[in-house]
Amino acid sequence: MAKPKAPKRALDSYTVKPINKTIRAGDCVLMRPSEPSKPSYVARIERIEADSRGTNVKVQVRWYYRPEESIGGRRQFHGSKEVFLSDHYDVQSADTIEGKCTVHSFKSYTKLDAVGNDDFFCRFEYNSATGAFNPDRVAVYCKCEMPYNPDDLMVQCEGCSDWFHPACIEMTAEEAKRLDHFFCESCSSEGQKKLQNSHNASRHTDIKVDTKRRRR
Ligand SMILES: [Zn+2]
Ligand SMILES: [Zn+2]
């Protein structure tokens, strides 16, 4: 059909009828995936526009990638609700919006009392062409030297302040939860002097390489 292109106009907000939710630029939303078996896409709305009659509403979105959708795939330290803010923009029909969601900072996510279905967190930006992350280095913890996965229970050593997975210190999760005080192996056996030298807070790993690389 050779219809002239209708001029676009920007909308401040738009109410998605089926879910009865009003969206605005800056909101995070769940969008219907191309295959029904896949989890909903997570996106941030950059702009809402309609044709001159106010119909055919489209949203300009910036995608959040799930770890599975990244070039490197899901890693052990990725949380189940982790998403990466990508550099991938798209235009989608507003009708594909299934609901609103919240993408928290890593810090505020770890402080949530309860994680709902529509709670996510983001600690990395992701370059969809190269697979690179920003930041490309991240603090690591425990004897296994892994970045923190907020889904995993960890216990903190009162000596060096490093965090440990119960399994890595030969403890069950139940035992770890019952602990009142915890000193890691090196802190309990090697005393105060060594403690000062073994401060681990500045350990980092390059997340593009094997995080299990030991620094000895
Ligand atoms: Zn560990
Ligand atoms: Zn310690």
PDB file of C-alpha atoms and ligand atoms in Angstrom:
ATOM      1  CA  MET A   1       0.000   0.000   0.000  1.00  0.00           C
ATOM      2  CA  ALA A   2       1.511   3.307  -1.062  1.00  0.00           C
ATOM      3  CA  LYS A   3       0.380   5.317   1.917  1.00  0.00           C
ATOM      4  CA  PRO A   4       2.494   8.353   2.766  1.00  0.00           C
ATOM      5  CA  LYS A   5       4.404   7.885   5.975  1.00  0.00           C
ATOM      6  CA  ALA A   6       2.486   9.349   8.866  1.00  0.00           C
ATOM      7  CA  PRO A   7       4.497  11.842  10.881  1.00  0.00           C
ATOM      8  CA  LYS A   8       5.561  10.546  14.288  1.00  0.00           C
ATOM      9  CA  ARG A   9       4.923  12.324  17.497  1.00  0.00           C
ATOM     10  CA  ALA A  10       6.476  11.644  20.861  1.00  0.00           C
ATOM     11  CA  LEU A  11       4.266  10.711  23.787  1.00  0.00           C
ATOM     12  CA  ASP A  12       5.112  11.475  27.413  1.00  0.00           C
ATOM     13  CA  SER A  13       3.287   8.394  28.567  1.00  0.00           C
ATOM     14  CA  TYR A  14       1.121   5.621  27.237  1.00  0.00           C
ATOM     15  CA  THR A  15      -1.245   3.215  28.908  1.00  0.00           C
ATOM     16  CA  VAL A  16      -0.785  -0.349  27.721  1.00  0.00           C
ATOM     17  CA  LYS A  17      -4.400  -1.516  27.706  1.00  0.00           C
ATOM     18  CA  PRO A  18      -4.122  -5.290  28.281  1.00  0.00           C
ATOM     19  CA  ILE A  19      -2.059  -4.818  31.431  1.00  0.00           C
ATOM     20  CA  ASN A  20      -3.531  -1.422  32.365  1.00  0.00           C
ATOM     21  CA  LYS A  21      -0.105   0.047  33.142  1.00  0.00           C
ATOM     22  CA  THR A  22       1.160   3.462  32.192  1.00  0.00           C
ATOM     23  CA  ILE A  23       4.663   3.553  30.787  1.00  0.00           C
ATOM     24  CA  ARG A  24       7.056   6.475  30.509  1.00  0.00           C
ATOM     25  CA  ALA A  25      10.539   6.957  29.132  1.00  0.00           C
ATOM     26  CA  GLY A  26      13.025   5.528  31.611  1.00  0.00           C
ATOM     27  CA  ASP A  27      10.692   2.729  32.742  1.00  0.00           C
ATOM     28  CA  CYS A  28      11.880  -0.856  32.595  1.00  0.00           C
ATOM     29  CA  VAL A  29       9.505  -3.333  31.031  1.00  0.00           C
ATOM     30  CA  LEU A  30       9.099  -6.986  30.192  1.00  0.00           C
ATOM     31  CA  MET A  31       8.362  -7.641  26.513  1.00  0.00           C
ATOM     32  CA  ARG A  32       6.921 -10.670  24.807  1.00  0.00           C
ATOM     33  CA  PRO A  33       9.741 -12.853  23.426  1.00  0.00           C
ATOM     34  CA  SER A  34       9.818 -14.030  19.836  1.00  0.00           C
ATOM     35  CA  GLU A  35       9.417 -17.618  21.041  1.00  0.00           C
ATOM     36  CA  PRO A  36       6.867 -18.301  23.762  1.00  0.00           C
ATOM     37  CA  SER A  37       9.184 -20.781  25.480  1.00  0.00           C
ATOM     38  CA  LYS A  38      11.756 -18.068  26.161  1.00  0.00           C
ATOM     39  CA  PRO A  39      11.709 -15.758  29.188  1.00  0.00           C
ATOM     40  CA  SER A  40      10.359 -12.263  28.612  1.00  0.00           C
ATOM     41  CA  TYR A  41      12.774  -9.711  27.224  1.00  0.00           C
ATOM     42  CA  VAL A  42      13.858  -6.978  29.612  1.00  0.00           C
ATOM     43  CA  ALA A  43      14.147  -3.471  28.201  1.00  0.00           C
ATOM     44  CA  ARG A  44      14.379   0.147  29.193  1.00  0.00           C
ATOM     45  CA  ILE A  45      12.080   2.532  27.372  1.00  0.00           C
ATOM     46  CA  GLU A  46      13.947   5.393  25.759  1.00  0.00           C
ATOM     47  CA  ARG A  47      11.105   7.047  23.858  1.00  0.00           C
ATOM     48  CA  ILE A  48       7.428   6.479  23.084  1.00  0.00           C
ATOM     49  CA  GLU A  49       5.998   7.568  19.774  1.00  0.00           C
ATOM     50  CA  ALA A  50       2.719   7.373  17.915  1.00  0.00           C
ATOM     51  CA  ASP A  51       1.512   8.328  14.457  1.00  0.00           C
ATOM     52  CA  SER A  52      -0.351  11.615  14.018  1.00  0.00           C
ATOM     53  CA  ARG A  53      -3.651  10.039  15.064  1.00  0.00           C
ATOM     54  CA  GLY A  54      -2.109   8.801  18.298  1.00  0.00           C
ATOM     55  CA  THR A  55      -2.354   5.187  17.237  1.00  0.00           C
ATOM     56  CA  ASN A  56       0.235   2.585  16.250  1.00  0.00           C
ATOM     57  CA  VAL A  57       2.269   3.306  19.354  1.00  0.00           C
ATOM     58  CA  LYS A  58       5.875   2.233  19.226  1.00  0.00           C
ATOM     59  CA  VAL A  59       8.537   2.230  21.899  1.00  0.00           C
ATOM     60  CA  GLN A  60      12.210   2.806  21.376  1.00  0.00           C
ATOM     61  CA  VAL A  61      13.943   0.452  23.762  1.00  0.00           C
ATOM     62  CA  ARG A  62      17.414  -0.346  24.987  1.00  0.00           C
ATOM     63  CA  TRP A  63      17.688  -4.060  25.655  1.00  0.00           C
ATOM     64  CA  TYR A  64      18.937  -5.676  28.782  1.00  0.00           C
ATOM     65  CA  TYR A  65      20.575  -8.997  27.933  1.00  0.00           C
ATOM     66  CA  ARG A  66      20.211 -12.026  30.137  1.00  0.00           C
ATOM     67  CA  PRO A  67      23.467 -13.911  30.750  1.00  0.00           C
ATOM     68  CA  GLU A  68      22.278 -16.686  28.387  1.00  0.00           C
ATOM     69  CA  GLU A  69      21.980 -14.133  25.598  1.00  0.00           C
ATOM     70  CA  SER A  70      25.531 -12.844  26.001  1.00  0.00           C
ATOM     71  CA  ILE A  71      28.430 -14.115  23.919  1.00  0.00           C
ATOM     72  CA  GLY A  72      30.145 -15.691  26.924  1.00  0.00           C
ATOM     73  CA  GLY A  73      26.920 -17.269  28.178  1.00  0.00           C
ATOM     74  CA  ARG A  74      25.886 -17.701  31.787  1.00  0.00           C
ATOM     75  CA  ARG A  75      28.742 -17.911  34.259  1.00  0.00           C
ATOM     76  CA  GLN A  76      28.731 -19.344  37.721  1.00  0.00           C
ATOM     77  CA  PHE A  77      28.770 -15.922  39.357  1.00  0.00           C
ATOM     78  CA  HIS A  78      25.803 -14.577  37.385  1.00  0.00           C
ATOM     79  CA  GLY A  79      22.695 -14.201  39.501  1.00  0.00           C
ATOM     80  CA  SER A  80      19.402 -15.694  38.371  1.00  0.00           C
ATOM     81  CA  LYS A  81      17.939 -12.177  38.094  1.00  0.00           C
ATOM     82  CA  GLU A  82      21.018 -10.585  36.558  1.00  0.00           C
ATOM     83  CA  VAL A  83      20.764  -8.606  33.321  1.00  0.00           C
ATOM     84  CA  PHE A  84      23.312  -6.549  31.398  1.00  0.00           C
ATOM     85  CA  LEU A  85      22.526  -3.115  29.997  1.00  0.00           C
ATOM     86  CA  SER A  86      23.381  -3.540  26.326  1.00  0.00           C
ATOM     87  CA  ASP A  87      24.206  -1.059  23.587  1.00  0.00           C
ATOM     88  CA  HIS A  88      21.478  -2.655  21.477  1.00  0.00           C
ATOM     89  CA  TYR A  89      18.519  -0.383  20.692  1.00  0.00           C
ATOM     90  CA  ASP A  90      15.330  -1.363  18.942  1.00  0.00           C
ATOM     91  CA  VAL A  91      11.861  -0.155  18.047  1.00  0.00           C
ATOM     92  CA  GLN A  92       8.999  -2.384  19.161  1.00  0.00           C
ATOM     93  CA  SER A  93       5.247  -2.175  19.183  1.00  0.00           C
ATOM     94  CA  ALA A  94       3.977  -1.055  22.585  1.00  0.00           C
ATOM     95  CA  ASP A  95       1.558  -3.996  22.416  1.00  0.00           C
ATOM     96  CA  THR A  96       4.400  -6.426  23.110  1.00  0.00           C
ATOM     97  CA  ILE A  97       4.852  -4.988  26.612  1.00  0.00           C
ATOM     98  CA  GLU A  98       3.787  -7.624  29.117  1.00  0.00           C
ATOM     99  CA  GLY A  99       4.463  -5.742  32.308  1.00  0.00           C
ATOM    100  CA  LYS A 100       6.688  -3.344  34.146  1.00  0.00           C
ATOM    101  CA  CYS A 101       9.752  -4.419  36.054  1.00  0.00           C
ATOM    102  CA  THR A 102      12.509  -2.937  38.163  1.00  0.00           C
ATOM    103  CA  VAL A 103      16.189  -3.229  37.353  1.00  0.00           C
ATOM    104  CA  HIS A 104      18.038  -2.514  40.575  1.00  0.00           C
ATOM    105  CA  SER A 105      21.651  -1.636  41.090  1.00  0.00           C
ATOM    106  CA  PHE A 106      23.647  -4.571  42.443  1.00  0.00           C
ATOM    107  CA  LYS A 107      23.836  -2.933  45.855  1.00  0.00           C
ATOM    108  CA  SER A 108      20.139  -2.208  46.208  1.00  0.00           C
ATOM    109  CA  TYR A 109      19.277  -5.687  44.892  1.00  0.00           C
ATOM    110  CA  THR A 110      21.332  -7.335  47.628  1.00  0.00           C
ATOM    111  CA  LYS A 111      19.403  -5.262  50.183  1.00  0.00           C
ATOM    112  CA  LEU A 112      15.937  -6.317  49.006  1.00  0.00           C
ATOM    113  CA  ASP A 113      13.967  -8.136  51.684  1.00  0.00           C
ATOM    114  CA  ALA A 114      12.241 -10.215  49.050  1.00  0.00           C
ATOM    115  CA  VAL A 115      12.921 -10.594  45.349  1.00  0.00           C
ATOM    116  CA  GLY A 116       9.770 -10.476  43.253  1.00  0.00           C
ATOM    117  CA  ASN A 117       9.248 -11.846  39.756  1.00  0.00           C
ATOM    118  CA  ASP A 118       9.753  -8.399  38.303  1.00  0.00           C
ATOM    119  CA  ASP A 119      12.932  -7.548  40.231  1.00  0.00           C
ATOM    120  CA  PHE A 120      16.219  -7.715  38.324  1.00  0.00           C
ATOM    121  CA  PHE A 121      19.655  -6.261  38.866  1.00  0.00           C
ATOM    122  CA  CYS A 122      22.366  -4.896  36.616  1.00  0.00           C
ATOM    123  CA  ARG A 123      26.056  -4.448  37.428  1.00  0.00           C
ATOM    124  CA  PHE A 124      27.545  -4.574  33.921  1.00  0.00           C
ATOM    125  CA  GLU A 125      27.064  -2.808  30.657  1.00  0.00           C
ATOM    126  CA  TYR A 126      27.433  -5.124  27.711  1.00  0.00           C
ATOM    127  CA  ASN A 127      28.755  -4.517  24.210  1.00  0.00           C
ATOM    128  CA  SER A 128      26.604  -6.742  22.003  1.00  0.00           C
ATOM    129  CA  ALA A 129      29.098  -6.753  19.121  1.00  0.00           C
ATOM    130  CA  THR A 130      32.248  -7.680  21.034  1.00  0.00           C
ATOM    131  CA  GLY A 131      30.797  -9.390  24.098  1.00  0.00           C
ATOM    132  CA  ALA A 132      32.826  -7.036  26.315  1.00  0.00           C
ATOM    133  CA  PHE A 133      31.608  -5.975  29.731  1.00  0.00           C
ATOM    134  CA  ASN A 134      31.979  -2.660  31.477  1.00  0.00           C
ATOM    135  CA  PRO A 135      33.395  -2.709  34.088  1.00  0.00           C
ATOM    136  CA  ASP A 136      35.642  -5.471  32.761  1.00  0.00           C
ATOM    137  CA  ARG A 137      37.080  -6.239  36.165  1.00  0.00           C
ATOM    138  CA  VAL A 138      35.181  -7.196  39.246  1.00  0.00           C
ATOM    139  CA  ALA A 139      36.058  -7.950  42.859  1.00  0.00           C
ATOM    140  CA  VAL A 140      36.413 -11.619  43.706  1.00  0.00           C
ATOM    141  CA  TYR A 141      35.852 -13.426  46.979  1.00  0.00           C
ATOM    142  CA  CYS A 142      36.422 -16.709  48.736  1.00  0.00           C
ATOM    143  CA  LYS A 143      39.079 -19.351  48.211  1.00  0.00           C
ATOM    144  CA  CYS A 144      37.586 -20.016  44.800  1.00  0.00           C
ATOM    145  CA  GLU A 145      38.196 -16.370  43.776  1.00  0.00           C
ATOM    146  CA  MET A 146      34.825 -15.846  42.182  1.00  0.00           C
ATOM    147  CA  PRO A 147      32.846 -12.642  41.787  1.00  0.00           C
ATOM    148  CA  TYR A 148      29.873 -12.406  44.095  1.00  0.00           C
ATOM    149  CA  ASN A 149      26.682 -14.155  43.019  1.00  0.00           C
ATOM    150  CA  PRO A 150      23.894 -12.678  45.159  1.00  0.00           C
ATOM    151  CA  ASP A 151      21.953 -15.956  44.931  1.00  0.00           C
ATOM    152  CA  ASP A 152      24.669 -17.788  46.850  1.00  0.00           C
ATOM    153  CA  LEU A 153      24.919 -17.863  50.610  1.00  0.00           C
ATOM    154  CA  MET A 154      28.274 -16.571  51.801  1.00  0.00           C
ATOM    155  CA  VAL A 155      29.768 -16.070  55.240  1.00  0.00           C
ATOM    156  CA  GLN A 156      32.075 -13.209  56.117  1.00  0.00           C
ATOM    157  CA  CYS A 157      35.326 -13.651  57.995  1.00  0.00           C
ATOM    158  CA  GLU A 158      35.567 -11.275  60.936  1.00  0.00           C
ATOM    159  CA  GLY A 159      39.315 -11.112  60.483  1.00  0.00           C
ATOM    160  CA  CYS A 160      39.922 -10.280  56.839  1.00  0.00           C
ATOM    161  CA  SER A 161      36.338  -9.379  55.847  1.00  0.00           C
ATOM    162  CA  ASP A 162      36.517 -11.699  52.852  1.00  0.00           C
ATOM    163  CA  TRP A 163      33.381 -13.683  52.024  1.00  0.00           C
ATOM    164  CA  PHE A 164      33.291 -17.462  51.689  1.00  0.00           C
ATOM    165  CA  HIS A 165      30.978 -20.049  50.188  1.00  0.00           C
ATOM    166  CA  PRO A 166      30.106 -22.661  52.817  1.00  0.00           C
ATOM    167  CA  ALA A 167      31.060 -25.452  50.401  1.00  0.00           C
ATOM    168  CA  CYS A 168      34.514 -23.934  49.875  1.00  0.00           C
ATOM    169  CA  ILE A 169      35.216 -24.028  53.615  1.00  0.00           C
ATOM    170  CA  GLU A 170      33.788 -27.535  54.043  1.00  0.00           C
ATOM    171  CA  MET A 171      30.606 -26.442  55.711  1.00  0.00           C
ATOM    172  CA  THR A 172      26.967 -27.042  54.861  1.00  0.00           C
ATOM    173  CA  ALA A 173      24.650 -24.094  54.270  1.00  0.00           C
ATOM    174  CA  GLU A 174      22.813 -25.042  57.461  1.00  0.00           C
ATOM    175  CA  GLU A 175      26.016 -24.959  59.481  1.00  0.00           C
ATOM    176  CA  ALA A 176      26.938 -21.612  57.954  1.00  0.00           C
ATOM    177  CA  LYS A 177      23.573 -20.096  58.859  1.00  0.00           C
ATOM    178  CA  ARG A 178      24.030 -21.159  62.472  1.00  0.00           C
ATOM    179  CA  LEU A 179      27.446 -19.479  62.803  1.00  0.00           C
ATOM    180  CA  ASP A 180      27.675 -16.600  65.243  1.00  0.00           C
ATOM    181  CA  HIS A 181      31.288 -15.835  64.487  1.00  0.00           C
ATOM    182  CA  PHE A 182      33.497 -16.919  61.661  1.00  0.00           C
ATOM    183  CA  PHE A 183      37.233 -16.649  61.102  1.00  0.00           C
ATOM    184  CA  CYS A 184      38.621 -18.121  57.918  1.00  0.00           C
ATOM    185  CA  GLU A 185      41.467 -20.607  57.921  1.00  0.00           C
ATOM    186  CA  SER A 186      44.245 -18.095  57.453  1.00  0.00           C
ATOM    187  CA  CYS A 187      42.831 -15.665  60.023  1.00  0.00           C
ATOM    188  CA  SER A 188      42.283 -18.267  62.723  1.00  0.00           C
ATOM    189  CA  SER A 189      45.639 -19.997  62.281  1.00  0.00           C
ATOM    190  CA  GLU A 190      48.033 -17.229  61.428  1.00  0.00           C
ATOM    191  CA  GLY A 191      47.157 -14.474  63.804  1.00  0.00           C
ATOM    192  CA  GLN A 192      46.916 -10.744  63.667  1.00  0.00           C
ATOM    193  CA  LYS A 193      50.188  -9.950  61.885  1.00  0.00           C
ATOM    194  CA  LYS A 194      49.448 -12.089  58.870  1.00  0.00           C
ATOM    195  CA  LEU A 195      45.922 -10.756  58.831  1.00  0.00           C
ATOM    196  CA  GLN A 196      47.146  -7.303  57.939  1.00  0.00           C
ATOM    197  CA  ASN A 197      49.014  -8.672  54.941  1.00  0.00           C
ATOM    198  CA  SER A 198      46.248 -10.868  53.666  1.00  0.00           C
ATOM    199  CA  HIS A 199      43.692  -8.169  53.205  1.00  0.00           C
ATOM    200  CA  ASN A 200      41.759  -9.301  50.211  1.00  0.00           C
ATOM    201  CA  ALA A 201      39.443  -6.410  49.485  1.00  0.00           C
ATOM    202  CA  SER A 202      41.324  -5.288  46.400  1.00  0.00           C
ATOM    203  CA  ARG A 203      41.443  -8.611  44.604  1.00  0.00           C
ATOM    204  CA  HIS A 204      39.973  -8.369  41.174  1.00  0.00           C
ATOM    205  CA  THR A 205      39.552 -10.644  38.257  1.00  0.00           C
ATOM    206  CA  ASP A 206      39.256  -9.995  34.565  1.00  0.00           C
ATOM    207  CA  ILE A 207      35.846 -11.412  33.796  1.00  0.00           C
ATOM    208  CA  LYS A 208      36.757 -12.182  30.213  1.00  0.00           C
ATOM    209  CA  VAL A 209      39.235 -14.817  31.345  1.00  0.00           C
ATOM    210  CA  ASP A 210      38.903 -17.793  33.616  1.00  0.00           C
ATOM    211  CA  THR A 211      37.975 -16.462  37.021  1.00  0.00           C
ATOM    212  CA  LYS A 212      39.481 -19.495  38.679  1.00  0.00           C
ATOM    213  CA  ARG A 213      42.985 -18.317  37.827  1.00  0.00           C
ATOM    214  CA  ARG A 214      44.901 -18.366  41.080  1.00  0.00           C
ATOM    215  CA  ARG A 215      47.089 -15.550  42.207  1.00  0.00           C
ATOM    216  CA  ARG A 216      49.939 -17.281  44.001  1.00  0.00           C
TER     217      ARG A 216
HETATM  218 ZN    ZN B   1      34.047 -20.271  47.021  1.00  0.00          ZN
HETATM  219 ZN    ZN B   2      39.841 -14.249  57.206  1.00  0.00          ZN
END
